Coordinates of C-alpha atoms and ligand atoms in Angstrom, one line a residue:
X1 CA -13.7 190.6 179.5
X2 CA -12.3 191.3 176.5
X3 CA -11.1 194.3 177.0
X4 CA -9.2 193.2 180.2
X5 CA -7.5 190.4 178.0
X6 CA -6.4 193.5 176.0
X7 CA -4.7 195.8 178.4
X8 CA -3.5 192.2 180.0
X9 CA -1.3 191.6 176.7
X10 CA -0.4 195.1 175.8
X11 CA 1.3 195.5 179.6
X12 CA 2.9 192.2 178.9
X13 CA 4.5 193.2 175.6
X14 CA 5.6 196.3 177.4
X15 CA 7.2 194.3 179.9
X16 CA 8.8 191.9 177.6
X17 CA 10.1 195.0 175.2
X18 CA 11.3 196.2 178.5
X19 CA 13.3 193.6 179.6
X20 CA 14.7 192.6 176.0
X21 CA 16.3 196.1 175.9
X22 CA 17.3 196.4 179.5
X23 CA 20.6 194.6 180.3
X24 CA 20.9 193.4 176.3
X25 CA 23.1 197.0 175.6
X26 CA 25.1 197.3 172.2
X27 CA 26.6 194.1 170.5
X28 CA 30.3 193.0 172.2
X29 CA 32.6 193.0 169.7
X30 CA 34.4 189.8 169.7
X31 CA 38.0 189.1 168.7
X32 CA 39.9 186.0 168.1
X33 CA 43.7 186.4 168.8
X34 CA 46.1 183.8 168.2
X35 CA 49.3 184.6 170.3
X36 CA 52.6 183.0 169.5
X37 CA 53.3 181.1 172.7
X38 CA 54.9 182.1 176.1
X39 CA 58.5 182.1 175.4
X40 CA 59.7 184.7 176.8
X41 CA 59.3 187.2 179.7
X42 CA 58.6 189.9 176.6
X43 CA 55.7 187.3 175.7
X44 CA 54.1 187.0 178.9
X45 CA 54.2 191.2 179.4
X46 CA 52.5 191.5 175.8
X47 CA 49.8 188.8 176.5
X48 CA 49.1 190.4 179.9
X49 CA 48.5 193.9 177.8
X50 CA 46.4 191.9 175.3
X51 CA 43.8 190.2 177.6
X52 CA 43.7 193.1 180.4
X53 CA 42.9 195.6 177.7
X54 CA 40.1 193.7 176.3
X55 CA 38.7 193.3 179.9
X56 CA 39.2 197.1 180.2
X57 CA 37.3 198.1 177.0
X58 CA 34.2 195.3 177.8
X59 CA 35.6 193.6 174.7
X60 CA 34.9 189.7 174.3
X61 CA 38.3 187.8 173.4
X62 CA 38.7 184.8 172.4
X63 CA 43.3 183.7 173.0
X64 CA 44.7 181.1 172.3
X65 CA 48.3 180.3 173.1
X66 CA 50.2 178.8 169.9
X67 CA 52.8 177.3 171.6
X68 CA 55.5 178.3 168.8
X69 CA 53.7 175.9 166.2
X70 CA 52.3 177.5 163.2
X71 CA 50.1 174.8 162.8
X72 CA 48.5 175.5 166.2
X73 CA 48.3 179.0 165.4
X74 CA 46.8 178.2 162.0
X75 CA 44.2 175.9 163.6
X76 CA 43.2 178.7 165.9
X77 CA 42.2 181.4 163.1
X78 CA 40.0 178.8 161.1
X79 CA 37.9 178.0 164.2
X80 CA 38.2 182.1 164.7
X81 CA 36.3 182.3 161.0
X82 CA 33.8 179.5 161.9
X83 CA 32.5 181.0 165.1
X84 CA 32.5 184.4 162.9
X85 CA 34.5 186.7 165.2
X86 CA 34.4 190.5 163.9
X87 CA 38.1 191.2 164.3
X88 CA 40.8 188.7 164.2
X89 CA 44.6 189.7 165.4
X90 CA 47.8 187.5 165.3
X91 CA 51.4 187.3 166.0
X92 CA 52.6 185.3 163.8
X93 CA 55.6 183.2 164.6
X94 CA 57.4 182.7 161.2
X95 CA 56.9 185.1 158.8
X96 CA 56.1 182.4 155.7
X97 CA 52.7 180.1 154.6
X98 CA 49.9 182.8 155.6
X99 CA 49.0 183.2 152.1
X100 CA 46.3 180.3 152.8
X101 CA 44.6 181.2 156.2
X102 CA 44.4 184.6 155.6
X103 CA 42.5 184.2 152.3
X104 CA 40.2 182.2 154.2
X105 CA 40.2 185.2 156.4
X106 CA 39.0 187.3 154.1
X107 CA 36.3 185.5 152.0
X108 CA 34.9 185.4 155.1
X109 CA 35.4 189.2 155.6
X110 CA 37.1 189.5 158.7
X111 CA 39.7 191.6 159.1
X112 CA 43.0 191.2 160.3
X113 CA 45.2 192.8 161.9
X114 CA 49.1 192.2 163.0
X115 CA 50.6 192.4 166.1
X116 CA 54.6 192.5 167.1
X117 CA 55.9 190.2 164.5
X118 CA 54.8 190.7 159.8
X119 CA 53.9 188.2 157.3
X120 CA 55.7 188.0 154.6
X121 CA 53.3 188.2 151.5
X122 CA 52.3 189.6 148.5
X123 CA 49.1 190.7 148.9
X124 CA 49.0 193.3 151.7
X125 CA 45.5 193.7 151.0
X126 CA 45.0 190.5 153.3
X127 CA 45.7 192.6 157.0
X128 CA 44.9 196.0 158.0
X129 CA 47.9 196.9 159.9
X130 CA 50.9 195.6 161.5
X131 CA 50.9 197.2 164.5
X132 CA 54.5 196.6 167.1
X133 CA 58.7 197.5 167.1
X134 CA 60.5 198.3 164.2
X135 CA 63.2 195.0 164.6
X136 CA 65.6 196.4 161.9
X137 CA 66.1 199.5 164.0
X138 CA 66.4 197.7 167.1
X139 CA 69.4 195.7 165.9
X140 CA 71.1 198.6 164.6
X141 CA 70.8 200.5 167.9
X142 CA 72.4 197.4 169.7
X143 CA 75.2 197.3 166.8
X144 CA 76.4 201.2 167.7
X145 CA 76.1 200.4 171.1
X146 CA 78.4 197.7 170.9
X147 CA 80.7 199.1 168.4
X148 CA 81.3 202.2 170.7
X149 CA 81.6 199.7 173.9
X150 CA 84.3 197.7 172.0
X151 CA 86.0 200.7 170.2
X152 CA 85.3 198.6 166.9
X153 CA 87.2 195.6 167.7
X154 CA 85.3 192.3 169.1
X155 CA 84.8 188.6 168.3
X156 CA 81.1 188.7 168.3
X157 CA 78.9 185.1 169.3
X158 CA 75.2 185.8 168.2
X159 CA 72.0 184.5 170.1
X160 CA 69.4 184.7 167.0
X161 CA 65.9 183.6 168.2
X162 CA 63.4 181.6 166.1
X163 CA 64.0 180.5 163.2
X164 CA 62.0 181.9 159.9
X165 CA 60.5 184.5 162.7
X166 CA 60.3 188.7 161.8
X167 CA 62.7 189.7 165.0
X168 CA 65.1 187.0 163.6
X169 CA 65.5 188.1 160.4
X170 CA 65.2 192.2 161.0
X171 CA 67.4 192.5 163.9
X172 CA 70.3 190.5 162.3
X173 CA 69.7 192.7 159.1
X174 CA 69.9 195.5 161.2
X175 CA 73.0 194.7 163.2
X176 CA 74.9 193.5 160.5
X177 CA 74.3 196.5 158.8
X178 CA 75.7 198.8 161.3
X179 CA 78.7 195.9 162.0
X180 CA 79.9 196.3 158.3
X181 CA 81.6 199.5 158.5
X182 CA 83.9 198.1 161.1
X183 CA 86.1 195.4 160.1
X184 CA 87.1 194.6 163.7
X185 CA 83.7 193.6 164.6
X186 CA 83.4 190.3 163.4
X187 CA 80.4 187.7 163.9
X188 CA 82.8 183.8 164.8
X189 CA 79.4 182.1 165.5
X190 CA 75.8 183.0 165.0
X191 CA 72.8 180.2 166.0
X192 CA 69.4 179.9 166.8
X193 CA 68.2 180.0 170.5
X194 CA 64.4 180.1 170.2
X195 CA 64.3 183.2 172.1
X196 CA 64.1 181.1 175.2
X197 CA 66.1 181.1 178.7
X198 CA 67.2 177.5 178.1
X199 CA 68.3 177.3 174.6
X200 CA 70.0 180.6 175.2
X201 CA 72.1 178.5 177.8
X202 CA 72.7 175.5 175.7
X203 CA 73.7 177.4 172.7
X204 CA 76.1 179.6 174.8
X205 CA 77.3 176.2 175.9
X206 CA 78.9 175.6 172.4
X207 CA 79.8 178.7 171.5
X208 CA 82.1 178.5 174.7
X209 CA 83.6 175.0 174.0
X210 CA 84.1 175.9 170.7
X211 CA 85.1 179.3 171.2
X212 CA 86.1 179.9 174.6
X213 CA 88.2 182.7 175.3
X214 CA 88.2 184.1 172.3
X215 CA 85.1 185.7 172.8
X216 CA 84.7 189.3 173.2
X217 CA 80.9 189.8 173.2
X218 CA 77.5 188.5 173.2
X219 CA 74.7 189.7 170.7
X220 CA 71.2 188.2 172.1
X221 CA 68.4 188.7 169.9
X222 CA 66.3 188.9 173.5
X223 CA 66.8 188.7 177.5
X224 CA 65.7 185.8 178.0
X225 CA 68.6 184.3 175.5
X226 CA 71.0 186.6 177.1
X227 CA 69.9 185.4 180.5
X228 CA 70.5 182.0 179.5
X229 CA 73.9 182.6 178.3
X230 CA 74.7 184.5 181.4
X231 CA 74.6 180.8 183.6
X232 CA 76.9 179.4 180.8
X233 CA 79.9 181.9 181.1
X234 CA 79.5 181.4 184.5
X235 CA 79.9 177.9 184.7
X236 CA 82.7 178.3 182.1
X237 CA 84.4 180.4 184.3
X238 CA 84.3 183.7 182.8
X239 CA 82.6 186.9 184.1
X240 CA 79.1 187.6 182.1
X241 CA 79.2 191.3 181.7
X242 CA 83.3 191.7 182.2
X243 CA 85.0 189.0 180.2
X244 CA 82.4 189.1 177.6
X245 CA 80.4 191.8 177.2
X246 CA 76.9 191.2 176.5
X247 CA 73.8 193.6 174.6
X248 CA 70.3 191.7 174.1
X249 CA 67.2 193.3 172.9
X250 CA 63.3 193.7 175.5
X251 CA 64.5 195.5 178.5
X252 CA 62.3 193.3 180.6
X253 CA 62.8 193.6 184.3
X254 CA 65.2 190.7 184.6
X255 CA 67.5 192.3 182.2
X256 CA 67.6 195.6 184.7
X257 CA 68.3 193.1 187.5
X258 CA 71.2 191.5 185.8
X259 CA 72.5 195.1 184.6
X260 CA 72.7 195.8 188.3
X261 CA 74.2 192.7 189.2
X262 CA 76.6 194.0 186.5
X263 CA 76.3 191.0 184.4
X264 CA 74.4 192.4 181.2
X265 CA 75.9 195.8 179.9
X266 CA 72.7 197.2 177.9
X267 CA 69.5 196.2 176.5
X268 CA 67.8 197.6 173.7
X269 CA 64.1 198.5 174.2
X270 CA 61.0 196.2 172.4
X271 CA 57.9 197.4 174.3
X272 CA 55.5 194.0 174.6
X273 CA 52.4 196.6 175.8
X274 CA 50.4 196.3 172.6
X275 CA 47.4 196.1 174.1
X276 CA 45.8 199.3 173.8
X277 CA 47.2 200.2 170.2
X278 CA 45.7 196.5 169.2
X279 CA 42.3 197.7 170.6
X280 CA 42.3 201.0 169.0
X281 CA 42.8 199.6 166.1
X282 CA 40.0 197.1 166.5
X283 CA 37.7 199.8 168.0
X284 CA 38.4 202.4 164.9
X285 CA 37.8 199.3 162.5
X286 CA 34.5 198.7 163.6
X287 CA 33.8 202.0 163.5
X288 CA 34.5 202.3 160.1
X289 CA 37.7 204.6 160.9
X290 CA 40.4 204.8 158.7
X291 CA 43.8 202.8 160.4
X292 CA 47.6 203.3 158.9
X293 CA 48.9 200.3 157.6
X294 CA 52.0 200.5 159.5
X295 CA 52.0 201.5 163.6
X296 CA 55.3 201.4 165.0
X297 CA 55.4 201.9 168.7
X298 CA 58.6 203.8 170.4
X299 CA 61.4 202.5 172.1
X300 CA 64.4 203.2 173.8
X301 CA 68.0 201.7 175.0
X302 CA 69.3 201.3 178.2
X303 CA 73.1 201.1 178.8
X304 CA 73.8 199.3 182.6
X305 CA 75.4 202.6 184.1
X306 CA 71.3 203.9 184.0
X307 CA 69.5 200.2 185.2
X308 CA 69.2 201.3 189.3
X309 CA 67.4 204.2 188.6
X310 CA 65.3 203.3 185.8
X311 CA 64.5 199.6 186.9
X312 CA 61.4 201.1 189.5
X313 CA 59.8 202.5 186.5
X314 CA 59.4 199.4 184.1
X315 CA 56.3 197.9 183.7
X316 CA 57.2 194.4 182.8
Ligands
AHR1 O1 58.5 189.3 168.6 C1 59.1 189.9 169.7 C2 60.1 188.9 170.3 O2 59.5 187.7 170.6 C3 60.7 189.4 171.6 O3 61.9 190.1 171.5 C4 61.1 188.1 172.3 O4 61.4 188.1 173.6 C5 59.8 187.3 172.0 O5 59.8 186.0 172.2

């Protein structure tokens, strides 16, 4: 009898051990990512890339959209560190008042790391990388573009996009830059457009009553603005793309389609598909891999006279 009750427990341990390592597998990694908000066509392509990548890899992720508010975005890390995520990645939609948050972040040792857009503070030690574009760059190469276009003479209206935000700040830097060896290219109006479709319009709007005719050309800080402003100098009477010549900065697929419509003259490349790089750099972290502090991704520029044959290949 009691050797029955025996071999009776030691084939149910068996069985239990069994089943407790069948279907359990190594431990998901999870990461928390706090995305900016869905502003833009760009933003929608790079959160696509994000959440299909992590599906790919068998990767749990926790998103949340930050809807443009710090505040939201801020929220969303500190309930990342309470549920004690492994990785934690960010876009961060100003580049000011981390410092905070991301101390948090690492007392609790989590590391961070950056996607698309930098902080701006003094401790470095408080991300891993900052993987996305380089910005500066990007407004030079839509400066040369337009200085060569307008043979170094134009009355330039500027779309900037949010306010306090990395692309802001670099790609005026940048184009500004390039702009100052040309005393014919001047800058008569420069505002903030939020980086969306419908402030892009409304701030166009002004720029045309208070500008009208005198304007040359257009320097969007992204498509979507540029898009925007397209409807405006319509409405205003003027040919987008003829009477003012327009370069913005994604090369989303609607910027190809307005090339062809011959309304946008070129578009300088920011690639939105961060998705793998972001999960290599999670992967290699958690492997205990070393990871450069800086990843910049590469990017081109696409003048109208090449959108028809390039717009089948684009990806967003
Ligand atoms: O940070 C990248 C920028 O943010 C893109 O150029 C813009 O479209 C987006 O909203």
């Amino acid at each position: 009898m009691f050797k029955r009750k025996a071999v009776f427990l030691l084939a149910l341990a068996f069985v239990l051990a069994l089943g407790s390592s069948v279907g359990a597998g190594p431990k998901k990694i999870v990461v928390g990512f706090a995305q900016v908000g869905a502003e833009s066509g760009w933003r929608t392509a790079n959160t696509e890339s994000i959440i299909s990548e992590a599906k790919k890899r068998g990767i749990e992720l926790m998103f949340v959209d930050g809807q443009q508010q710090q505040a939201n975005q801020i929220k969303a890390i500190r309930s990342f560190i309470e549920q004690k995520v492994d990785i934690i990645g960010f876009s961060p939609v100003v580049t000011t008042g981390w410092e905070q948050v991301l101390r948090e972040a690492k007392r609790a040792q989590i590391p961070v790391i950056l996607t698309d857009r930098a902080v701006d503070c003094e401790d470095e030690s408080l991300w891993v990388t900052l993987i996305g574009s380089d910005f500066v760059e990007e407004g030079r190469r839509a400066a040369r573009w337009l200085v060569e276009k307008m043979n170094g003479q134009a009355n330039i209206v500027e779309l900037q996009g949010t306010i306090g935000s990395a692309p802001t700040i670099d790609r005026k830097k940048g184009f500004e830059e390039v702009i100052a060896a040309y005393p014919g290219m001047k800058i008569i109006r420069s505002k903030y457009g939020d980086f969306t479709r419908s402030k892009g319009k409304e701030v166009m709007e002004e720029f045309l009553r208070a500008e009208g005719n005198k304007i040359d050309a257009l320097f969007a800080h992204n498509d979507d603005m540029a898009i925007g402003a397209i409807q405006a100098i319509e409405y205003y009477g003027l040919r987008p793309g003829v009477d003012i010549i327009i370069v913005s900065i994604d090369a989303i697929r609607a910027a190809f389609e307005a090339m062809i419509e011959g309304k946008l003259n070129c578009t300088v490349e920011c690639n939105p598909l961060l998705g793998p790089l972001f999960f290599d750099a999670v992967e290699a972290i958690m492997a205990g891999r070393p990871v450069p502090k800086r990843i910049v991704i590469e990017e081109g520029i696409f003048p109208q006279e090449v959108a028809r044959d390039v717009l089948p290949t684009r990806r967003y």
